[in-house]
Coordinates of C-alpha atoms and ligand atoms in Angstrom, one line a residue:
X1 CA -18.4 11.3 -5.4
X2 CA -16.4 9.0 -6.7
X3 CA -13.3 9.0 -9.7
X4 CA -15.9 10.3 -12.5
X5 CA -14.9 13.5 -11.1
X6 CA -15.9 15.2 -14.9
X7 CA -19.1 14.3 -14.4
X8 CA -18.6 17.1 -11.7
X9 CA -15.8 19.9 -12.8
X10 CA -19.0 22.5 -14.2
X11 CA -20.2 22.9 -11.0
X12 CA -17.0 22.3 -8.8
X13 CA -16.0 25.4 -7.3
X14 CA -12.6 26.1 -8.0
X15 CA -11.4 28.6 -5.1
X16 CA -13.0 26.0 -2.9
X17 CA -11.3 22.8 -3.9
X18 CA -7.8 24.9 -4.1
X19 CA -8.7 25.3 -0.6
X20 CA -9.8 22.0 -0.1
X21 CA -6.3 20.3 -1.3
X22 CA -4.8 18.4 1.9
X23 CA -1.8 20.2 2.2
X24 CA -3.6 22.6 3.9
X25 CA -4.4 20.8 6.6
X26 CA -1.8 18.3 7.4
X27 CA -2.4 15.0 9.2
X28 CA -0.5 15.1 12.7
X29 CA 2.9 14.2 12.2
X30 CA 3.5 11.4 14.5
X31 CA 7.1 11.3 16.2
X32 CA 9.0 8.5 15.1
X33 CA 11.1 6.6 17.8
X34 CA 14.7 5.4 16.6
X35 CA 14.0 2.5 18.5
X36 CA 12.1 -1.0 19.0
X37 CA 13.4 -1.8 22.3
X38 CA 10.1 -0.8 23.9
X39 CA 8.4 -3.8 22.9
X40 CA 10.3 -6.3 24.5
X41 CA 9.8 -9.9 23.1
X42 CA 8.6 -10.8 26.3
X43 CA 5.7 -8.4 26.2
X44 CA 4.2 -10.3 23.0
X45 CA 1.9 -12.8 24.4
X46 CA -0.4 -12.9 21.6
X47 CA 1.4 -15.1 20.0
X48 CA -0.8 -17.2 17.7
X49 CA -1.9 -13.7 15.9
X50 CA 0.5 -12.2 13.7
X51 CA 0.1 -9.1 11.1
X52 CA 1.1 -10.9 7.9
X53 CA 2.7 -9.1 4.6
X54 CA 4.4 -10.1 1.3
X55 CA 7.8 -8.9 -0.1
X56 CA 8.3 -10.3 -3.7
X57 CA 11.4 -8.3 -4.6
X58 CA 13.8 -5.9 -3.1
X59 CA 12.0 -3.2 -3.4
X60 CA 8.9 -4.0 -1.5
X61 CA 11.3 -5.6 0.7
X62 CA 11.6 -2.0 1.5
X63 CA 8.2 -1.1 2.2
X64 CA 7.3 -4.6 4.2
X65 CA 10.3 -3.0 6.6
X66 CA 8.7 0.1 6.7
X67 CA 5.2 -1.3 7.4
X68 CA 6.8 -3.9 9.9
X69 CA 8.6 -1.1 11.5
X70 CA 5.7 1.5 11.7
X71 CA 4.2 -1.6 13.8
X72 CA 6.5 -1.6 16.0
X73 CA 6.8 1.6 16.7
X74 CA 3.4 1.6 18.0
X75 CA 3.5 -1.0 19.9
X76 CA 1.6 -4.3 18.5
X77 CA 1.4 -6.9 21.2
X78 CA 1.3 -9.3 17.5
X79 CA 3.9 -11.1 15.9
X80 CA 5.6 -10.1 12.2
X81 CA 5.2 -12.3 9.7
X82 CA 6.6 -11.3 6.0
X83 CA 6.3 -13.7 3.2
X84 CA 8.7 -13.6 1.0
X85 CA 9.2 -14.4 -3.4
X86 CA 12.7 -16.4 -4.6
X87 CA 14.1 -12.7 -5.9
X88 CA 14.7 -10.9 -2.5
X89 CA 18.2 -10.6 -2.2
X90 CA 19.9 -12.3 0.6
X91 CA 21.3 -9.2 2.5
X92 CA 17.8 -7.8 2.1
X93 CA 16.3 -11.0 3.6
X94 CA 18.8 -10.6 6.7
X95 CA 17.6 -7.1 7.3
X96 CA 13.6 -8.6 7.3
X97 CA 14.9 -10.6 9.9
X98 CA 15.9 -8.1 11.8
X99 CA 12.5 -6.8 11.8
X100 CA 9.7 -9.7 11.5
X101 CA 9.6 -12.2 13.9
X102 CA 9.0 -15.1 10.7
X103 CA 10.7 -14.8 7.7
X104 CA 9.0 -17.3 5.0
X105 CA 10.0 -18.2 1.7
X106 CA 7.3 -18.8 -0.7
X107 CA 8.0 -20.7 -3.7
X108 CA 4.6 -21.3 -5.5
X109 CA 6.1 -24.2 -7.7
X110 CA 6.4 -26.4 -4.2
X111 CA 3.0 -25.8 -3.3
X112 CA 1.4 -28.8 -4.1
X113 CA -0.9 -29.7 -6.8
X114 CA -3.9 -27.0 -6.5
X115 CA -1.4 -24.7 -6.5
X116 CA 0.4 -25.8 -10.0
X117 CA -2.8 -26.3 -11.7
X118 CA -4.0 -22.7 -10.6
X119 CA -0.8 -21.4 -12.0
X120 CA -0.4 -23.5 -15.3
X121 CA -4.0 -22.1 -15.9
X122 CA -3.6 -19.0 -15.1
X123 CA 0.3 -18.2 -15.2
X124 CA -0.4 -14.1 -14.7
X125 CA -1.5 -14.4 -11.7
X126 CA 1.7 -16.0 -10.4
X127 CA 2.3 -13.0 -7.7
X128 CA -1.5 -13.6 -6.5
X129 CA -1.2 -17.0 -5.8
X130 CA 2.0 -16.1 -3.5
X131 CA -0.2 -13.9 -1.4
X132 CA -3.5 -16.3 -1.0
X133 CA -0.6 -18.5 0.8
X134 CA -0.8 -16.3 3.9
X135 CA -3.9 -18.4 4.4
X136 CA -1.2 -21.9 5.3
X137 CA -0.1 -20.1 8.0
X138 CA -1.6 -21.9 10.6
X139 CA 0.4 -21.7 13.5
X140 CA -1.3 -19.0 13.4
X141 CA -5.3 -18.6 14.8
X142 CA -6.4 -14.7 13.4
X143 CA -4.1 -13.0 11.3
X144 CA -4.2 -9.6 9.5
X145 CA -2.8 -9.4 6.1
X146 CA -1.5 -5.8 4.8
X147 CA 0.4 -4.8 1.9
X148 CA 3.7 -3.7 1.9
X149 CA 2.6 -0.5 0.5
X150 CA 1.0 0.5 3.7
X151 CA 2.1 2.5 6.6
X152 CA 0.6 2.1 10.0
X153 CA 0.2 5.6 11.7
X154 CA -1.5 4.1 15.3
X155 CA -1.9 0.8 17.2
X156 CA -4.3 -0.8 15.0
X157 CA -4.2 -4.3 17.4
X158 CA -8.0 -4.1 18.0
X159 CA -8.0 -5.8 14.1
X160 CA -7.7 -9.0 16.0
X161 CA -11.6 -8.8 17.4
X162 CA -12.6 -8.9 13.5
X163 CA -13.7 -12.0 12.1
X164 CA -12.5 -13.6 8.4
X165 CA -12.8 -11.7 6.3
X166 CA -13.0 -8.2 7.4
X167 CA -11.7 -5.6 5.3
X168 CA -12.3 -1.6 4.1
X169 CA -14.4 -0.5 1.2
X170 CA -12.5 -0.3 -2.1
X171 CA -12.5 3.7 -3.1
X172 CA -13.5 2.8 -6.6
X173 CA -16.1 0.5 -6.2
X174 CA -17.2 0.4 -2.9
X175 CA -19.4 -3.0 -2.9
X176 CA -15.7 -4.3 -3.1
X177 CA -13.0 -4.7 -0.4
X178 CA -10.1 -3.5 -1.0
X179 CA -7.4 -6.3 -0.2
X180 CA -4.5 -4.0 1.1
X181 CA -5.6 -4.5 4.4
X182 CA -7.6 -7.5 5.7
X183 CA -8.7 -10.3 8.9
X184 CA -8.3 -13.6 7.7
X185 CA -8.0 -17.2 9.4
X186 CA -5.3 -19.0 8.1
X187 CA -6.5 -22.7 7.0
X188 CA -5.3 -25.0 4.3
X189 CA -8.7 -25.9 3.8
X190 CA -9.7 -21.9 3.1
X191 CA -6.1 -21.6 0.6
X192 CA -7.2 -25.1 -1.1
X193 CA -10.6 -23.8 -2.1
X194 CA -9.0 -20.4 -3.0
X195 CA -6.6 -22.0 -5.3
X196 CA -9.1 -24.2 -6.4
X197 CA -11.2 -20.8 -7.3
X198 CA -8.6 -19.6 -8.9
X199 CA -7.0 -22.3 -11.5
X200 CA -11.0 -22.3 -12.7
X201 CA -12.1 -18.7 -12.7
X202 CA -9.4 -16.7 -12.2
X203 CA -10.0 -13.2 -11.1
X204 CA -11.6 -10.3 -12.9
X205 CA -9.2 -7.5 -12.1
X206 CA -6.0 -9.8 -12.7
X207 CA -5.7 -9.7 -9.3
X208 CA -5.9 -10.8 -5.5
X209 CA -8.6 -8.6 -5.1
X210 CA -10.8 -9.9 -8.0
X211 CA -10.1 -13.2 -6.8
X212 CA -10.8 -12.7 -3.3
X213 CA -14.0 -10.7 -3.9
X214 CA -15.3 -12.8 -5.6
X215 CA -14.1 -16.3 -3.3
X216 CA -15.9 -13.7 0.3
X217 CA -18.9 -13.0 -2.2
X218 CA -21.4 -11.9 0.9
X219 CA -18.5 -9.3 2.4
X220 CA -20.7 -6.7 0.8
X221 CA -24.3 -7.7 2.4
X222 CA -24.1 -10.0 5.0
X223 CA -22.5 -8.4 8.4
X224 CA -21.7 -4.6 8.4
X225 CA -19.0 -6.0 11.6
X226 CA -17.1 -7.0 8.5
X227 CA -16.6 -3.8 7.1
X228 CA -13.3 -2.3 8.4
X229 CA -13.6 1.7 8.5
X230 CA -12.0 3.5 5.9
X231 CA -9.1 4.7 8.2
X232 CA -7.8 1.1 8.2
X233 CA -6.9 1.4 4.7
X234 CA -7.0 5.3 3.4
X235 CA -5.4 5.7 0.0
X236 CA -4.5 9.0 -1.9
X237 CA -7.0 7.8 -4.6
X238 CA -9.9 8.6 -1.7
X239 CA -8.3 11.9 -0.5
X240 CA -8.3 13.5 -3.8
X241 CA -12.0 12.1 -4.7
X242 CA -13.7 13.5 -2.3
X243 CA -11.5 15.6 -0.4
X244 CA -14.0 17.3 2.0
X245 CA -14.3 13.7 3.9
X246 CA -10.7 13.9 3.9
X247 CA -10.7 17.1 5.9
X248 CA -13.2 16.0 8.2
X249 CA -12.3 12.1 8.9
X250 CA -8.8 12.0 7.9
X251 CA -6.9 13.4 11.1
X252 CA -8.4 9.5 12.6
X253 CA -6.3 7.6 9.7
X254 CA -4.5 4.6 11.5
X255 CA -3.2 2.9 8.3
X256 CA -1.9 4.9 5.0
X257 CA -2.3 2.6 1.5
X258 CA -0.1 4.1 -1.2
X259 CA -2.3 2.9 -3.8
X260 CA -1.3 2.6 -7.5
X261 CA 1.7 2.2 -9.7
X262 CA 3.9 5.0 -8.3
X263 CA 5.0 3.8 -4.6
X264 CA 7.2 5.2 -1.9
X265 CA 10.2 3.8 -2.8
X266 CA 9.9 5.1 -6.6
X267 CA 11.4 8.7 -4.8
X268 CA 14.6 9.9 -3.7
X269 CA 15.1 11.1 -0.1
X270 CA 17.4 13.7 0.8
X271 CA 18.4 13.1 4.3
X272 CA 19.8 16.3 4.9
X273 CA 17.0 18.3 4.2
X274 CA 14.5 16.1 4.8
X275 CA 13.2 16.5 1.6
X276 CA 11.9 13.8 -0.8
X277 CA 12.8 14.4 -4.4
X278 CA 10.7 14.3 -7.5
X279 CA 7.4 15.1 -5.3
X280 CA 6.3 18.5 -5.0
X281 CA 5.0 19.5 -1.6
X282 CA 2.8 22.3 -3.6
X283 CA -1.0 22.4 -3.1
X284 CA -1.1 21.9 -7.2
X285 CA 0.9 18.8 -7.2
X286 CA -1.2 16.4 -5.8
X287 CA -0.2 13.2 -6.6
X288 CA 0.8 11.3 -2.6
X289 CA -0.5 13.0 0.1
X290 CA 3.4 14.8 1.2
X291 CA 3.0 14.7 4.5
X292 CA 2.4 10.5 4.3
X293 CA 5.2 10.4 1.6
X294 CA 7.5 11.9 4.2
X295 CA 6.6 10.0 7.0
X296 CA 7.3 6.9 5.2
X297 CA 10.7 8.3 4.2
X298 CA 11.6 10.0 7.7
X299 CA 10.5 6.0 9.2
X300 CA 12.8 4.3 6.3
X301 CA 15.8 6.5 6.4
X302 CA 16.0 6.6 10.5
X303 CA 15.0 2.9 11.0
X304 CA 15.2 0.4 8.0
X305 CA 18.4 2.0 5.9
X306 CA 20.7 1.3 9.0
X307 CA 19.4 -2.5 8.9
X308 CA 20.5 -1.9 5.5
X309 CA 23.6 -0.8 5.6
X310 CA 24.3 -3.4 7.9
X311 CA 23.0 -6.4 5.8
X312 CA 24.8 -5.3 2.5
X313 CA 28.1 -4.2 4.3
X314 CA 30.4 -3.0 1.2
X315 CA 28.4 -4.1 -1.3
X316 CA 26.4 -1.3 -2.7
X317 CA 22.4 -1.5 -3.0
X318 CA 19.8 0.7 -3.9
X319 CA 19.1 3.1 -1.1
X320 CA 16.8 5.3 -2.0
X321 CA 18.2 8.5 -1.1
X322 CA 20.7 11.4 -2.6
X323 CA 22.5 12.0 0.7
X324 CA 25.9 11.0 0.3
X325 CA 26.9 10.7 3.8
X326 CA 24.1 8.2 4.8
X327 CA 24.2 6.7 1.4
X328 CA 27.6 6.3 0.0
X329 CA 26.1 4.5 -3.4
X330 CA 24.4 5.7 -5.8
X331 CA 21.0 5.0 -6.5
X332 CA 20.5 3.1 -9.3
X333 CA 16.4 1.7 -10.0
X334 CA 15.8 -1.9 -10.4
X335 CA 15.3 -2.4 -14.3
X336 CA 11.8 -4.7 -13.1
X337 CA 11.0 -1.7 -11.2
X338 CA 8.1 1.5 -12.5
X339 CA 9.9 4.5 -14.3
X340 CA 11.0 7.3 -12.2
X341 CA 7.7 9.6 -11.5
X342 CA 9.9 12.8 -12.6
X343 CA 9.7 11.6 -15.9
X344 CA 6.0 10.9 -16.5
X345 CA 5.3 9.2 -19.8
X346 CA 4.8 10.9 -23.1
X347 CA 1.2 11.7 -23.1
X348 CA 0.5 14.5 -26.1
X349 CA -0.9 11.7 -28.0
X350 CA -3.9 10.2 -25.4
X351 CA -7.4 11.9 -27.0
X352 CA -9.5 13.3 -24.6
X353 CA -12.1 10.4 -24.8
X354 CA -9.1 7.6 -24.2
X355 CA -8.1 10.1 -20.8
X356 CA -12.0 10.1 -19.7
X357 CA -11.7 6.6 -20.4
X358 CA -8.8 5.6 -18.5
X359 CA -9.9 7.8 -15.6
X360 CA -13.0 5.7 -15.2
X361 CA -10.9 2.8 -15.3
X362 CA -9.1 3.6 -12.8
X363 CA -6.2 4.5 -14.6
X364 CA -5.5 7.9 -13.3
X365 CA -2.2 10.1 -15.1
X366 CA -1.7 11.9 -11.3
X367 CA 1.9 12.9 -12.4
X368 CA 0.4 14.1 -16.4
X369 CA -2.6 14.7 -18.1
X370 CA -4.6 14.4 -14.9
X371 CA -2.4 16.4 -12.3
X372 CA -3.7 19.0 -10.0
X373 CA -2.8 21.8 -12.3
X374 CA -4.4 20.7 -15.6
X375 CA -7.2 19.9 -13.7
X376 CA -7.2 23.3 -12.3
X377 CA -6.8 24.8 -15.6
X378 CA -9.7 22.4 -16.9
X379 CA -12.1 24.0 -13.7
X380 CA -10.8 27.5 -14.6
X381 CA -12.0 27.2 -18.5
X382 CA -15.1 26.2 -17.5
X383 CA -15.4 28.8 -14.6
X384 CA -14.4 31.5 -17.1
Ligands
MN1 MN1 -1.2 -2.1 -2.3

């Protein structure tokens, strides 16, 4: 079962998948220590293997704390390594500091000549080219790449016994990887070629992904040890495709992807209640698994706003969250940033074959057209 989930709604039970939806059986919320103090410095010895992650503006700033943070708090014996665009603020770089071990700028421009031909080619892909540079880090021997829209929910250090490149079935095409999460070597020889690959054939989803799938051709066919389980890299896309898997497999998750445009730190947090705004915690709303959502805001508002608040000092910033004790500014949303989810885009005018469409592509209207409810209501007319 994958996203052509119309191909299914005659014969979908309705009662069933209402019972079905994941809030009704929550993943074990994990406690979240206030601390990294456990993992003394001392107690890293692995230290030419680092989990590796990309921050290329203040906002996934955000999440790369999160992730980095979610790491630590279960204990990787691995170094930190974010990677870093020329638009993360300064006070947001000194709080990344305060949780990676490395802290690297990446300015494409410098790269060298592969580099600059790759992006005078292909100028879209500017942001892609940043993240193939995890492969120049090679102080490093093994690393793992993850995205900074992931959220680690167990030690997940065993990565490190993978070999390049080992990464988790995309949920929409599964012949794919999905590059969220992935074992790489870092070599210059490797990011030359890659580069190379790039400036002359770019990448057929606009992306890393298309890029990379295409550069690790055999991923698909040539050693199953390469294929990561899905709980390395479980987005809400999967959940809600084929949500009995979900009930079965999804209580082992070790690593959260929030997949697609609307991310974490698109919310509001209330502190106070513990409540984050916009997303309803309904069984008919299901747009981010809650219970995930939460946990990322419960690890952000305890661990990475006080790092924060430290780095900015009086200077307000974008906090994320409503409560005006912990948060004395207002939030205001970076102009570069996606719209709010509570206001989902007009979409009266989208004809029922451009939705079908656009759900097959991918392209899925979670807070609109395709929410739990009208697809509810959709099952219902049929059912009736
Ligand atoms: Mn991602």
């Amino acid at each position: 079962m994958g996203r052509k989930m119309w191909g299914l709604i005659p014969v979908f039970d309705c009662s069933q998948l209402l019972l079905l939806c994941p809030t009704h059986f929550k993943p074990p919320v994990l406690p979240i220590p206030t601390t990294d103090a456990q993992v003394d410095s001392a107690q890293r010895d692995m230290s030419d293997q680092a989990f590796v992650t990309l921050a290329t503006n203040d906002n996934y700033a955000k999440g790369a704390m999160v992730l980095g943070q979610s790491l630590r708090n279960h204990n990787t014996t691995r170094k930190l390594v974010v990677l870093i665009g020329p638009h993360v603020a300064e006070p947001c770089r000194d709080a990344l500091h305060s949780v990676f071990d490395e802290v690297i700028m990446v300015n494409v421009m410098d790269s060298g000549d592969a580099a600059n031909l790759a992006l005078m080619k292909r100028p879209d892909l500017g942001v892609t080219i940043t993240k193939l540079h995890c492969w120049t880090l090679e102080q490093y021997s093994k690393c793992v790449f993850m995205d900074a829209d992931t959220l680690v929910l167990s030690n997940i250090d065993e990565l490190f016994d993978r070999e390049e490149l080992s990464a988790a079935p995309d949920p929409g095409w599964p012949d794919c990887f999905n590059s969220g999460v992935f074992v790489f070597r870092p070599s210059n020889e490797t990011h030359k070629d890659l580069l190379a690959y790039c400036a002359e054939k770019g990448s057929f989803d606009g992306g890393d992904q298309g890029i990379l799938n295409s550069y690790f051709n055999t991923w698909a066919t040539a050693d199953i040890s390469k294929h990561l389980p899905f709980i390395y890299n479980l987005s809400s896309i999967a959940i809600y495709s084929y949500l009995p898997a979900f009930k079965q497999y999804g209580h082992d998750a070790k690593v959260v992807h929030f997949l697609g445009k609307v991310k974490p730190w698109n919310y509001s947090y209330d502190a106070q209640k513990g409540e984050v705004k916009g997303h309803s915690t309904s069984p008919d709303q299901c747009q981010m698994h809650p219970d995930y959502l939460l946990q990322w805001w419960q690890l952000y508002a305890t661990s990475v706003l006080p790092l924060m608040q430290k780095a900015y000092g009086d200077t307000p910033f974008s906090s994320g969250c409503v409560d005006q004790k912990s948060c004395p500014d207002k939030p205001h949303e970076d102009v570069r940033e996606q719209p709010k989810p509570s206001t989902p885009p007009p979409s009266q005018t989208v004809s029922s074959e451009e939705r079908k469409q656009r759900w097959e592509a991918g392209q899925i209207d979670y807070l609109g057209d395709d929410s739990f409810t009208n697809i509810e209501q959709k099952l219902n007319s049929f059912l009736k």
